[in-house]
């Protein structure tokens, strides 16, 4: 899986994400009853990670850096009941630490990786974040953008949304078993 993504699409998944994503691919392979092509695996990566934009979708962000510290201000679209746009802001030693500091919920970034996809002026940045919310196992998020800061913030929201979806499905499973 990792080899195909890297050779065909220039996407180099971190090792622990390879393990997480292989489980996603295995579920889909079992569901389809077929081996998956590189294109199908890439499409699954997009739907599972890059399109994980519920309940929070990044609308815009602004980053200011001064004297070794960063301040970030993000606007997100919050989907669901009473959908609205929210503004989160925080300060920290970097953009991601500032973003985490601005959240009302606790979140811990367990791992961060980035790399370029392609070269020259058409290159894009891929960022991978492993995020843990209290009481949950860590999950990965992926962001791809021509700007590395934007890719990193997109990866953060991908992970946050996937963690939120896991929390919701775990809560529903506990309700259904009661």
N, CA and C of each residue as an Amber inpcrd file, in Angstrom:
protein
   534
   0.8400000  -1.1940000   0.0000000   0.0000000   0.0000000   0.0000000
   0.8780000   1.2480000   0.0000000   1.8090000   1.3120000   0.9640000
   2.6900000   2.4750000   1.0740000   3.5580000   2.6160000  -0.1780000
   4.0550000   1.4950000  -0.6780000   4.8940000   1.5150000  -1.8700000
   4.1170000   2.0620000  -3.0640000   2.9020000   1.5940000  -3.2600000
   2.0860000   2.0610000  -4.3860000   1.8110000   3.5570000  -4.2950000
   1.4600000   4.0390000  -3.1020000   1.1870000   5.4650000  -2.9360000
   2.4260000   6.3100000  -3.2230000   3.5790000   5.8170000  -2.7680000
   4.8060000   6.5800000  -2.9870000   5.2190000   6.5630000  -4.4530000
   5.1700000   5.3980000  -5.0860000   5.6040000   5.2850000  -6.4790000
   4.6590000   5.9930000  -7.4540000   3.3680000   5.8470000  -7.2190000
   2.3850000   6.3860000  -8.1650000   1.9970000   7.8430000  -7.8990000
   2.0270000   8.2470000  -6.6210000   1.4940000   9.5670000  -6.2720000
   2.4450000  10.4370000  -5.4600000   3.6200000   9.9260000  -5.1080000
   4.5910000  10.7160000  -4.3470000   4.2220000  10.9140000  -2.8960000
   3.3030000  10.1000000  -2.3900000   2.8330000  10.2160000  -1.0040000
   3.5820000   9.1950000  -0.1520000   4.3170000   9.7020000   0.8400000
   5.1460000   8.8590000   1.7020000   4.5670000   8.8460000   3.1160000
   3.7560000   7.8390000   3.4110000   3.0840000   7.7610000   4.7060000
   4.0690000   7.4320000   5.8280000   3.9450000   8.1050000   6.9840000
   4.7530000   7.7070000   8.1480000   4.4230000   6.2650000   8.5360000
   5.3760000   5.5900000   9.1510000   5.2320000   4.1600000   9.4580000
   3.9570000   3.8410000  10.2420000   3.7050000   4.5630000  11.3320000
   2.5100000   4.2350000  12.1310000   1.2330000   4.5340000  11.3540000
   1.2760000   5.5200000  10.4510000   0.0990000   5.7780000   9.6290000
  -0.0960000   4.6560000   8.6120000   0.9880000   4.0650000   8.1400000
   0.8670000   2.9280000   7.2320000   0.0550000   1.8210000   7.8830000
   0.3020000   1.5900000   9.1640000  -0.4220000   0.5540000   9.9000000
  -1.8970000   0.9160000  10.0080000  -2.1870000   2.1810000  10.3840000
  -3.5790000   2.6250000  10.5110000  -4.3000000   2.5430000   9.1700000
  -3.6650000   3.0510000   8.1180000  -4.3100000   3.0740000   6.8000000
  -4.4850000   1.6680000   6.2360000  -3.5640000   0.7490000   6.5390000
  -3.7110000  -0.6190000   6.0370000  -4.9960000  -1.2610000   6.5650000
  -5.4000000  -0.8890000   7.7810000  -6.6600000  -1.4050000   8.3320000
  -7.8570000  -0.8470000   7.5580000  -7.7740000   0.4220000   7.1570000
  -8.8340000   1.0410000   6.3500000  -8.9210000   0.3280000   5.0010000
  -7.7680000   0.0900000   4.3920000  -7.7330000  -0.5950000   3.0960000
  -8.2560000  -2.0280000   3.2370000  -7.8870000  -2.7030000   4.3080000
  -8.3350000  -4.0790000   4.5220000  -9.8580000  -4.1540000   4.6470000
 -10.4420000  -3.2180000   5.3940000 -11.9150000  -3.1930000   5.5110000
 -12.5690000  -3.0230000   4.1440000 -12.0080000  -2.1310000   3.3240000
 -12.5740000  -1.8890000   1.9950000 -12.3550000  -3.0970000   1.0860000
 -11.2080000  -3.7190000   1.1750000 -10.9290000  -4.9280000   0.3890000
 -11.8990000  -6.0380000   0.7710000 -12.1360000  -6.2060000   2.0700000
 -13.0950000  -7.2120000   2.5300000 -14.5000000  -6.8980000   2.0320000
 -14.8530000  -5.6140000   2.0590000 -16.1870000  -5.2070000   1.6090000
 -16.3720000  -5.4720000   0.1180000 -15.3310000  -5.1540000  -0.6750000
 -15.4200000  -5.3310000  -2.1270000 -15.1720000  -6.7700000  -2.5630000
 -14.4000000  -7.4960000  -1.7690000 -14.0400000  -8.8550000  -2.1440000
 -13.0190000  -8.9020000  -3.2740000 -12.2600000  -7.8150000  -3.4440000
 -11.2760000  -7.7120000  -4.5260000  -9.9920000  -7.0770000  -4.0110000
  -8.9100000  -7.2980000  -4.7500000  -7.6810000  -6.5400000  -4.4920000
  -7.9010000  -5.1280000  -5.0350000  -7.2640000  -4.1600000  -4.3820000
  -7.4430000  -2.7680000  -4.8020000  -6.2710000  -2.2970000  -5.6550000
  -6.5690000  -1.4640000  -6.6520000  -5.5320000  -0.8730000  -7.4850000
  -4.9380000   0.3340000  -6.7700000  -3.8200000   0.8260000  -7.2920000
  -3.1870000   2.0250000  -6.7320000  -4.1580000   3.2030000  -6.7750000
  -4.9130000   3.3240000  -7.8520000  -5.8820000   4.4180000  -7.9750000
  -6.9840000   4.3000000  -6.9170000  -7.4640000   3.0960000  -6.6550000
  -8.4840000   2.8970000  -5.6310000  -7.9340000   3.1950000  -4.2340000
  -6.6940000   2.8080000  -3.9790000  -6.0690000   3.0880000  -2.6830000
  -5.9030000   4.5890000  -2.5020000  -5.4690000   5.2810000  -3.5450000
  -5.3190000   6.7350000  -3.4910000  -6.6720000   7.4090000  -3.2530000
  -7.6900000   6.9280000  -3.9240000  -9.0420000   7.4630000  -3.7370000
  -9.5250000   7.2340000  -2.3070000  -9.2110000   6.0790000  -1.7450000
  -9.5810000   5.7760000  -0.3640000  -8.8380000   6.6890000   0.6150000
  -7.5710000   6.9720000   0.3540000  -6.8100000   7.9170000   1.1780000
  -7.4880000   9.2880000   1.1660000  -7.9090000   9.7230000  -0.0170000
  -8.6040000  11.0050000  -0.1290000  -9.8900000  11.0140000   0.6790000
 -10.7110000   9.9990000   0.5040000 -12.0090000  10.0110000   1.1900000
 -11.8600000   9.8490000   2.6990000 -10.9060000   9.0500000   3.1420000
 -10.7340000   8.7850000   4.5750000 -10.0280000   9.9290000   5.3100000
  -9.0580000  10.5690000   4.6690000  -8.2310000  11.5590000   5.3530000
  -8.3920000  12.9780000   4.8050000  -8.2590000  13.1480000   3.5010000
  -8.2570000  14.4970000   2.9360000  -9.6470000  15.1130000   2.8900000
 -10.6670000  14.3010000   2.8620000 -12.0320000  14.8200000   2.8550000
 -12.6980000  14.6910000   4.2170000 -11.9050000  14.4790000   5.2600000
 -12.4450000  14.4150000   6.6290000 -12.6580000  15.8530000   7.1010000
 -13.7990000  16.4360000   6.7250000 -14.0560000  17.8470000   7.0390000
 -15.3450000  18.0600000   7.8350000 -15.7330000  17.0670000   8.5930000
 -16.8940000  17.1830000   9.4660000 -16.4960000  16.7030000  10.8530000
 -16.7640000  17.4370000  11.8780000 -17.6080000  18.6260000  11.9500000
 -16.9070000  19.9530000  11.6600000 -15.5770000  19.9700000  11.4860000
 -14.8650000  21.2400000  11.3030000 -14.1500000  21.2890000   9.9640000
 -14.4410000  22.3260000   9.1860000 -13.7620000  22.5340000   7.9100000
 -13.0240000  23.8750000   7.9690000 -11.7630000  23.8430000   7.6200000
 -10.9560000  25.0560000   7.6190000 -11.4690000  26.0180000   6.5510000
 -11.7440000  27.2510000   6.9650000 -12.1610000  28.2970000   6.0360000
 -10.9560000  29.1690000   5.6970000 -10.2560000  29.6430000   6.7340000
  -9.0790000  30.4830000   6.5230000  -8.2000000  30.4400000   7.7620000
  -6.9840000  30.9080000   7.6090000  -6.0870000  30.9990000   8.7580000
  -5.1330000  32.1750000   8.5670000  -4.6570000  32.6730000   9.6790000
  -3.6550000  33.7410000   9.6650000  -2.6110000  33.3850000  10.7210000
  -1.3580000  33.4710000  10.3360000  -0.2620000  33.1420000  11.2320000
   0.6390000  34.3660000  11.3690000   0.9480000  34.7200000  12.5990000
   1.8990000  35.7960000  12.8740000   3.0240000  35.2180000  13.7110000
   4.2420000  35.5720000  13.3370000   5.3930000  35.1020000  14.1000000
   6.1930000  36.3080000  14.5570000   6.5440000  36.2750000  15.8380000
   7.3070000  37.3820000  16.4100000   8.1410000  36.8740000  17.5720000
   9.4360000  37.1690000  17.5330000  10.3640000  36.8130000  18.6080000
  10.2910000  35.3280000  18.9770000  10.2270000  34.4770000  17.9750000
  10.2370000  33.0390000  18.2210000   8.9140000  32.4440000  18.6520000
   7.8630000  33.2340000  18.6890000   6.5410000  32.7190000  19.0660000
   5.5590000  32.9350000  17.9210000   4.5730000  32.0870000  17.8720000
   3.5660000  32.1460000  16.8150000   2.1940000  32.4080000  17.4010000
   1.4080000  33.1550000  16.6760000  -0.0030000  33.3510000  17.0080000
  -0.7970000  32.9560000  15.7710000  -1.7850000  32.1230000  15.9790000
  -2.5930000  31.6650000  14.8580000  -4.0510000  32.0170000  15.1250000
  -4.7280000  32.3980000  14.0590000  -6.1550000  32.6910000  14.1080000
  -6.7820000  31.9130000  12.9540000  -7.6870000  31.0040000  13.2640000
  -8.3340000  30.2120000  12.2190000  -9.8370000  30.4310000  12.2620000
 -10.4180000  30.3900000  11.0810000 -11.8710000  30.3990000  10.9660000
 -12.2630000  29.0400000  10.4320000 -13.1960000  28.3890000  11.1270000
 -13.6660000  27.0730000  10.7090000 -15.1760000  27.0970000  10.5620000
 -15.6360000  26.3050000   9.6410000 -17.0590000  26.0900000   9.4790000
 -17.4130000  24.8790000  10.3280000 -18.3110000  25.0830000  11.2790000
 -18.7370000  23.9890000  12.1560000 -20.0450000  23.4450000  11.6170000
 -20.0080000  22.1850000  11.1460000 -21.1950000  21.5550000  10.5780000
 -21.9670000  20.8460000  11.6690000 -23.1880000  20.5490000  11.3640000
 -24.0290000  19.8520000  12.3250000 -25.1490000  20.7660000  12.7780000
 -25.7060000  20.4510000  13.9480000 -26.8160000  21.2500000  14.4800000
 -26.3530000  22.6780000  14.7040000 -27.0890000  23.6320000  14.1730000
 -26.7490000  25.0370000  14.3400000 -25.4390000  25.3990000  13.6620000
 -25.2360000  24.9270000  12.4210000 -23.9870000  25.1560000  11.7020000
 -23.6340000  26.6390000  11.6860000 -22.3850000  26.9130000  11.9590000
 -21.9180000  28.2920000  12.0280000 -20.4110000  28.3200000  11.8020000
 -19.8690000  29.5120000  11.6290000 -18.4230000  29.6560000  11.5460000
 -17.8900000  30.0480000  12.9150000 -16.7830000  29.4330000  13.2850000
 -16.1330000  29.6990000  14.5610000 -14.7540000  30.2730000  14.3090000
 -14.2430000  31.0240000  15.2790000 -12.8680000  31.5220000  15.2240000
 -12.1310000  30.9600000  16.4210000 -10.9860000  30.3560000  16.1350000
 -10.1140000  29.8550000  17.1890000  -8.7770000  30.5500000  17.0480000
  -8.1870000  30.8990000  18.1610000  -6.8720000  31.5160000  18.1250000
  -6.0710000  31.0970000  19.3330000  -4.7820000  31.0520000  19.1670000
  -3.9120000  30.7000000  20.2690000  -2.4860000  31.1090000  19.9760000
  -1.6460000  30.9470000  20.9760000  -0.2250000  31.2850000  20.8500000
   0.6030000  30.0950000  21.2840000   1.7700000  29.9500000  20.6530000
   2.6670000  28.8590000  21.0000000   3.9960000  29.0140000  20.3100000
   4.8210000  27.9800000  20.4010000   6.1430000  28.0110000  19.7850000
   6.1100000  27.7790000  18.2860000   5.0080000  27.3660000  17.7500000
   4.8280000  27.1510000  16.3130000   3.3520000  27.1790000  15.9920000
   3.0360000  27.1050000  14.7140000   1.6400000  27.2040000  14.2770000
   0.7580000  26.1240000  14.8940000   1.2390000  24.8860000  14.9370000
   0.4090000  23.7990000  15.4690000   0.2320000  23.9010000  16.9810000
   1.3010000  24.2450000  17.7010000   1.1690000  24.4220000  19.1510000
   0.1960000  25.5670000  19.4460000   0.2390000  26.6300000  18.6600000
  -0.6800000  27.7490000  18.8360000  -2.1180000  27.3100000  18.5580000
  -2.3020000  26.5010000  17.5350000  -3.6420000  26.0080000  17.1970000
  -4.2030000  25.1430000  18.3210000  -3.3930000  24.2340000  18.8430000
  -3.8360000  23.3720000  19.9450000  -4.1620000  24.2210000  21.1740000
  -3.3570000  25.2450000  21.4330000  -3.5970000  26.1160000  22.5870000
  -4.9220000  26.8650000  22.4620000  -5.3780000  27.0940000  21.2340000
  -6.6240000  27.8210000  21.0230000  -7.8740000  26.9720000  21.1010000
  -7.7290000  25.6670000  21.2200000  -8.9000000  24.7850000  21.2980000
  -9.4900000  24.7920000  22.6960000 -10.7920000  24.6060000  22.7810000
 -11.4240000  24.4640000  24.0860000 -11.2620000  23.0420000  24.6060000
 -11.1500000  22.0790000  23.7110000 -10.9500000  20.6780000  24.1030000
  -9.4480000  20.3910000  24.1320000  -9.0650000  19.4390000  24.9750000
  -7.6610000  19.0410000  25.0220000  -7.3570000  18.1360000  23.8440000
  -6.2100000  18.3780000  23.2460000  -5.7280000  17.5340000  22.1600000
  -4.2180000  17.5040000  22.2650000  -3.6360000  16.3570000  21.9130000
  -2.1890000  16.2170000  21.9760000  -1.6750000  15.7230000  20.6290000
  -0.7370000  16.4580000  20.0580000  -0.0980000  16.0180000  18.8200000
   0.9950000  15.0360000  19.2010000   0.8340000  13.8020000  18.7670000
   1.7580000  12.7250000  19.1070000   2.9330000  12.6540000  18.1240000
   2.6770000  12.9910000  16.8600000   3.7020000  12.8970000  15.8380000
   3.3480000  13.8380000  14.6920000   4.3920000  14.3240000  14.0150000
   4.2110000  15.2120000  12.8700000   5.2660000  14.8710000  11.8290000
   4.8460000  14.7470000  10.5820000   5.7560000  14.5010000   9.4570000
   5.3110000  15.3490000   8.2840000   6.2670000  15.6890000   7.4360000
   5.9390000  16.4360000   6.2230000   6.9290000  16.0540000   5.1330000
   6.5280000  16.2670000   3.8870000   7.4230000  16.0860000   2.7460000
   6.8250000  16.7820000   1.5410000   7.6600000  16.9800000   0.5390000
   7.2090000  17.5930000  -0.7040000   6.6720000  16.5130000  -1.6350000
   5.6780000  16.8810000  -2.3970000   5.1720000  16.0280000  -3.4720000
   5.5200000  16.7680000  -4.7610000   6.3970000  16.2060000  -5.5200000
   6.8480000  16.8580000  -6.7440000   8.0070000  17.8010000  -6.4590000
   8.3430000  18.6190000  -7.4600000   9.4470000  19.5570000  -7.2940000
   9.1630000  20.8230000  -8.0820000   9.9520000  21.8370000  -7.8050000
   9.8100000  23.0980000  -8.5170000   8.6020000  23.8890000  -8.0490000
   8.1540000  24.7850000  -8.8910000   7.0570000  25.6890000  -8.5120000
   5.7090000  24.9860000  -8.4100000   5.6090000  23.7730000  -8.9430000
   4.3510000  23.0150000  -8.8580000   4.3120000  22.0580000  -7.6710000
   5.3540000  22.0530000  -6.8570000   5.4140000  21.1320000  -5.7150000
   4.3190000  21.4440000  -4.7100000   3.8670000  20.4200000  -4.0620000
   2.8980000  20.5590000  -2.9650000   3.5280000  20.0020000  -1.7130000
   3.0090000  20.3960000  -0.5790000   3.4700000  19.8890000   0.7060000
   2.4330000  18.9200000   1.2450000   2.9050000  17.8070000   1.7570000
   2.0430000  16.8380000   2.4430000   2.4380000  16.8440000   3.9110000
   1.4530000  16.9620000   4.7830000   1.6900000  16.9510000   6.2290000
   0.8360000  15.8580000   6.8440000   1.4100000  15.1950000   7.8590000
   0.7440000  14.0950000   8.5520000   0.8140000  14.3670000  10.0390000
  -0.3170000  14.3140000  10.7000000  -0.3690000  14.5510000  12.1480000
  -1.0460000  13.3710000  12.8170000  -0.4120000  12.8930000  13.8690000
  -1.0220000  11.8820000  14.7310000  -1.5270000  12.6280000  15.9620000
  -2.8280000  12.5770000  16.2040000  -3.4820000  13.3580000  17.2450000
  -4.2060000  12.4410000  18.2150000  -4.1440000  12.8020000  19.4850000
  -4.8890000  12.0320000  20.4860000  -5.7640000  12.9870000  21.2820000
  -7.0410000  12.6250000  21.3710000  -7.9830000  13.3100000  22.2560000
  -8.0700000  12.4950000  23.5360000  -8.4130000  13.1320000  24.6600000
  -8.4770000  12.4050000  25.9380000  -9.3710000  11.1700000  25.8590000
  -8.8580000  10.0580000  26.3680000  -9.6320000   8.8180000  26.4210000
  -9.7320000   8.0710000  25.1070000  -9.0090000   8.5110000  24.0740000
  -9.0780000   7.8540000  22.7720000  -7.6950000   7.3960000  22.3400000
  -7.6830000   6.4770000  21.3860000  -6.4160000   6.1030000  20.7810000
  -6.0670000   7.1620000  19.7320000  -4.7880000   7.3510000  19.4660000
  -4.3840000   8.3540000  18.4710000  -4.8810000   8.0040000  17.0730000
  -5.1530000   9.0300000  16.2860000  -5.5330000   8.8690000  14.8820000
  -4.7190000   9.8450000  14.0440000  -4.5800000   9.5180000  12.7770000
  -3.8290000  10.3690000  11.8650000  -4.7490000  11.2570000  11.0530000
  -4.1830000  12.3550000  10.6170000  -4.8250000  13.2550000   9.6760000
  -3.8010000  13.6180000   8.6160000  -4.2960000  13.9610000   7.4280000
  -3.4300000  14.3110000   6.3130000  -3.8950000  15.6330000   5.7280000
  -2.9220000  16.4730000   5.3730000  -3.2160000  17.7140000   4.6730000
  -2.2560000  17.8830000   3.5150000  -2.7640000  18.3080000   2.3810000
  -1.9240000  18.5770000   1.2070000  -2.2850000  19.9600000   0.6910000
  -1.2580000  20.7760000   0.4880000  -1.4670000  22.1320000  -0.0130000
  -0.1390000  22.6300000  -0.5770000  -0.1940000  23.6870000  -1.3610000
   1.0490000  24.2700000  -1.8690000   1.7910000  25.0300000  -0.7690000
   1.1120000  25.3500000   0.3320000   1.7120000  26.0460000   1.4720000
   1.8500000  25.0520000   2.6250000   3.0600000  24.9020000   3.1680000
   3.2800000  23.8970000   4.2200000   2.4880000  24.2040000   5.4840000
   2.3270000  25.4730000   5.8330000   1.5400000  25.8040000   7.0310000
   0.0830000  25.4070000   6.8280000  -0.4480000  25.7040000   5.6620000
  -1.8340000  25.3310000   5.3590000  -1.9830000  23.8180000   5.3380000
  -1.0270000  23.1020000   4.7620000  -1.0710000  21.6360000   4.7540000
  -1.0750000  21.1050000   6.1840000  -0.2680000  21.6900000   7.0550000
  -0.1930000  21.2530000   8.4520000  -1.5100000  21.4920000   9.1790000
  -2.0950000  22.6560000   8.9600000  -3.3780000  22.9650000   9.6200000
  -4.4800000  22.0600000   9.0760000  -4.4630000  21.8000000   7.7740000
  -5.4440000  20.8680000   7.1890000  -5.2700000  19.4600000   7.7850000
  -4.0200000  19.0390000   7.9770000  -3.7600000  17.7260000   8.5780000
  -4.3000000  17.6810000  10.0010000  -4.1340000  18.7820000  10.7350000
  -4.6510000  18.8420000  12.1010000  -6.1690000  18.6640000  12.1070000
  -6.8740000  19.3960000  11.2340000  -8.3360000  19.2760000  11.2060000
  -8.7850000  17.9170000  10.6880000  -8.0420000  17.3360000   9.7690000
  -8.3410000  15.9740000   9.3200000  -8.2950000  15.0170000  10.5000000
  -7.2330000  15.1080000  11.3040000  -7.0950000  14.2360000  12.4780000
  -8.1770000  14.5320000  13.5130000  -8.4460000  15.8110000  13.7640000
  -9.4790000  16.1920000  14.7390000 -10.8430000  15.6500000  14.3160000
 -11.1830000  15.7740000  13.0560000 -12.4720000  15.2800000  12.5620000
 -12.5530000  13.7600000  12.6200000 -11.4620000  13.0880000  12.2980000
 -11.4530000  11.6240000  12.3740000 -11.5650000  11.1630000  13.8210000
 -10.8880000  11.8720000  14.7390000 -10.9910000  11.5280000  16.1640000
 -12.4120000  11.7810000  16.6600000 -13.0230000  12.8690000  16.2040000
 -14.4100000  13.1720000  16.5970000 -15.3620000  12.1090000  16.0730000
 -15.1380000  11.6480000  14.8480000 -15.9840000  10.5990000  14.2710000
 -15.8250000   9.3080000  15.0530000 -14.5840000   8.9860000  15.4650000
 -14.3530000   7.7810000  16.2760000 -15.0610000   7.8810000  17.6110000
 -15.0280000   9.0600000  18.2320000 -15.6920000   9.2480000  19.5240000
 -17.1980000   9.0780000  19.3780000 -17.7560000   9.6130000  18.2800000
 -19.1890000   9.4950000  18.0280000 -19.5800000   8.0440000  17.7960000
 -18.8000000   7.3290000  16.9670000 -19.1530000   5.9260000  16.6890000
 -18.9680000   5.0560000  17.9270000 -17.9810000   5.3610000  18.7740000
 -17.8060000   4.6110000  20.0230000 -18.9730000   4.8560000  20.9690000
 -19.4370000   6.0990000  21.0640000 -20.5810000   6.4330000  21.9100000
 -21.8400000   5.7370000  21.4180000 -22.0410000   5.7510000  20.0830000
 -23.2260000   5.0860000  19.5110000 -23.1660000   3.5750000  19.7290000
 -21.9920000   2.9920000  19.6140000 -21.8450000   1.5510000  19.8400000
 -22.1580000   1.1930000  21.2780000 -21.7350000   2.0420000  22.2250000
 -22.0230000   1.7800000  23.6300000 -23.5310000   1.9150000  23.8930000
 -24.1910000   2.8820000  23.2560000 -25.6460000   3.0390000  23.4180000
 -26.3860000   1.8250000  22.8580000 -25.9400000   1.3650000  21.6750000
 -26.6110000   0.2310000  21.0180000 -26.4350000  -1.0710000  21.7770000
 -25.3230000  -1.2060000  22.5170000 -25.1030000  -2.4480000  23.2580000
 -25.8010000  -2.4450000  24.6070000 -26.2710000  -1.2960000  25.0330000
 -26.9410000  -1.1940000  26.3520000 -28.3730000  -1.6640000  26.3020000
